XYZ file of N, CA and C in Angstrom:
192
model
N 19.851 143.478 82.345
C 19.516 142.569 81.292
C 19.381 141.155 81.882
N 18.382 140.443 81.426
C 18.178 139.057 81.832
C 18.246 138.181 80.602
N 19.083 137.158 80.646
C 19.251 136.259 79.512
C 19.135 134.828 80.001
N 18.356 134.020 79.292
C 18.241 132.609 79.605
C 19.352 131.879 78.866
N 20.065 131.033 79.579
C 21.209 130.353 78.973
C 20.970 128.853 78.850
N 21.580 128.285 77.833
C 21.662 126.843 77.637
C 23.142 126.509 77.559
N 23.485 125.287 77.880
C 24.885 124.906 77.909
C 24.984 123.419 77.594
N 25.987 122.999 76.844
C 26.136 121.573 76.537
C 26.279 120.698 77.786
N 26.736 121.269 78.895
C 26.897 120.504 80.129
C 25.585 120.338 80.898
N 24.547 121.099 80.538
C 23.256 120.980 81.213
C 22.576 119.687 80.793
N 21.693 119.202 81.615
C 20.950 117.982 81.326
C 20.037 118.204 80.119
N 19.994 117.225 79.228
C 19.105 117.262 78.066
C 17.921 116.344 78.348
N 16.769 116.894 78.701
C 15.614 116.063 79.031
C 15.097 115.279 77.827
N 14.458 114.178 78.126
C 13.827 113.351 77.102
C 12.352 113.210 77.443
N 11.563 112.753 76.492
C 10.118 112.645 76.691
C 9.749 111.762 77.877
N 10.577 110.791 78.203
C 10.263 109.866 79.281
C 10.491 110.455 80.670
N 11.151 111.593 80.766
C 11.399 112.224 82.069
C 10.085 112.644 82.704
N 10.030 112.496 84.008
C 8.834 112.882 84.753
C 9.175 114.046 85.687
N 9.787 115.079 85.116
C 10.195 116.247 85.904
C 8.975 117.125 86.177
N 8.853 117.584 87.424
C 7.696 118.408 87.747
C 8.027 119.628 88.587
N 9.210 119.688 89.184
C 9.557 120.814 90.044
C 10.733 121.578 89.446
N 10.452 122.800 88.984
C 11.465 123.636 88.350
C 11.575 124.974 89.060
N 12.722 125.580 88.952
C 12.943 126.947 89.408
C 13.963 127.558 88.453
N 14.256 128.827 88.653
C 15.277 129.491 87.849
C 16.473 129.797 88.725
N 17.655 129.526 88.186
C 18.883 129.756 88.921
C 19.730 130.759 88.159
N 20.181 131.804 88.826
C 21.008 132.831 88.197
C 22.466 132.397 88.255
N 23.043 132.115 87.092
C 24.437 131.690 87.004
C 25.381 132.823 87.420
N 24.993 134.057 87.161
C 25.836 135.210 87.490
C 26.002 135.375 88.997
N 24.892 135.309 89.730
C 24.915 135.598 91.160
C 24.974 134.339 92.034
N 24.884 133.166 91.418
C 25.006 131.930 92.171
C 23.864 131.662 93.131
N 22.656 132.108 92.766
C 21.500 131.848 93.622
C 20.223 131.802 92.802
N 19.174 131.351 93.443
C 17.896 131.246 92.737
C 17.387 132.621 92.347
N 16.723 132.681 91.217
C 16.278 133.935 90.607
C 14.769 134.072 90.754
N 14.351 135.255 91.177
C 12.936 135.580 91.230
C 12.780 137.078 91.033
N 12.402 137.493 89.838
C 12.145 138.900 89.504
C 13.291 139.830 89.883
N 14.488 139.535 89.424
C 15.668 140.387 89.617
C 16.112 140.534 91.065
N 15.620 139.719 91.998
C 15.980 139.917 93.398
C 17.238 139.159 93.836
N 17.935 138.503 92.898
C 19.114 137.736 93.300
C 20.378 138.594 93.345
N 20.329 139.810 92.818
C 21.480 140.696 92.833
C 21.357 141.746 91.751
N 22.294 142.666 91.722
C 22.257 143.750 90.745
C 23.009 143.371 89.484
N 22.672 144.051 88.400
C 23.373 143.835 87.146
C 22.702 142.791 86.282
N 23.453 142.298 85.304
C 22.930 141.332 84.345
C 22.690 139.978 85.019
N 21.710 139.244 84.495
C 21.371 137.923 85.015
C 21.489 136.905 83.895
N 22.146 135.785 84.163
C 22.193 134.653 83.245
C 21.408 133.534 83.917
N 20.220 133.285 83.406
C 19.268 132.390 84.048
C 19.265 131.028 83.377
N 19.290 129.976 84.179
C 19.145 128.608 83.684
C 17.949 127.979 84.382
N 17.204 127.185 83.638
C 16.125 126.432 84.238
C 16.744 125.334 85.095
N 16.281 125.202 86.321
C 16.864 124.243 87.256
C 15.794 123.244 87.686
N 16.025 121.979 87.358
C 15.133 120.886 87.744
C 15.582 120.361 89.101
N 14.630 120.123 89.995
C 14.979 119.612 91.320
C 15.681 118.258 91.219
N 15.350 117.481 90.221
C 15.912 116.135 90.069
C 17.230 116.118 89.287
N 17.338 116.911 88.201
C 18.480 116.839 87.297
C 19.442 118.021 87.369
N 19.077 119.076 88.043
C 19.902 120.285 88.056
C 19.584 121.143 86.841
N 20.567 121.843 86.321
C 20.347 122.740 85.178
C 19.913 121.932 83.957
N 18.846 122.415 83.281
C 18.317 121.751 82.096
C 18.270 122.714 80.926
N 18.383 122.171 79.733
C 18.286 122.982 78.521
C 16.854 123.147 78.037
N 15.957 122.306 78.482
C 14.580 122.367 78.006
C 13.683 121.737 79.022
N 12.472 122.169 79.261
C 11.811 123.314 78.646
C 12.259 124.631 79.269
N 11.984 125.711 78.620
C 12.321 127.039 79.115
C 11.055 127.897 79.215
N 10.218 127.682 80.211
C 8.950 128.429 80.304
C 9.131 129.934 80.342
N 10.200 130.435 80.960
C 10.417 131.881 81.044
C 10.567 132.475 79.644
N 11.152 131.741 78.723
C 11.375 132.235 77.364
C 10.052 132.385 76.623
N 9.033 131.676 77.050
C 7.744 131.741 76.376
C 6.879 132.876 76.902
N 7.255 133.450 78.013
C 6.426 134.511 78.630
C 6.494 135.797 77.833
């Protein structure tokens, strides 16, 4: 199972942010996520901004 997570401690982006480099980070396995290759079992995925770290928005994976 793969679940995208949000957390009150994650950065809350605003319209003025100029974020452009994102990846997905698996909270369960402690590494970047790419098509279930970060480890076995359930995945808790957070959007990770290169500038701010874990972010609550946007979540492009959720729109796929």
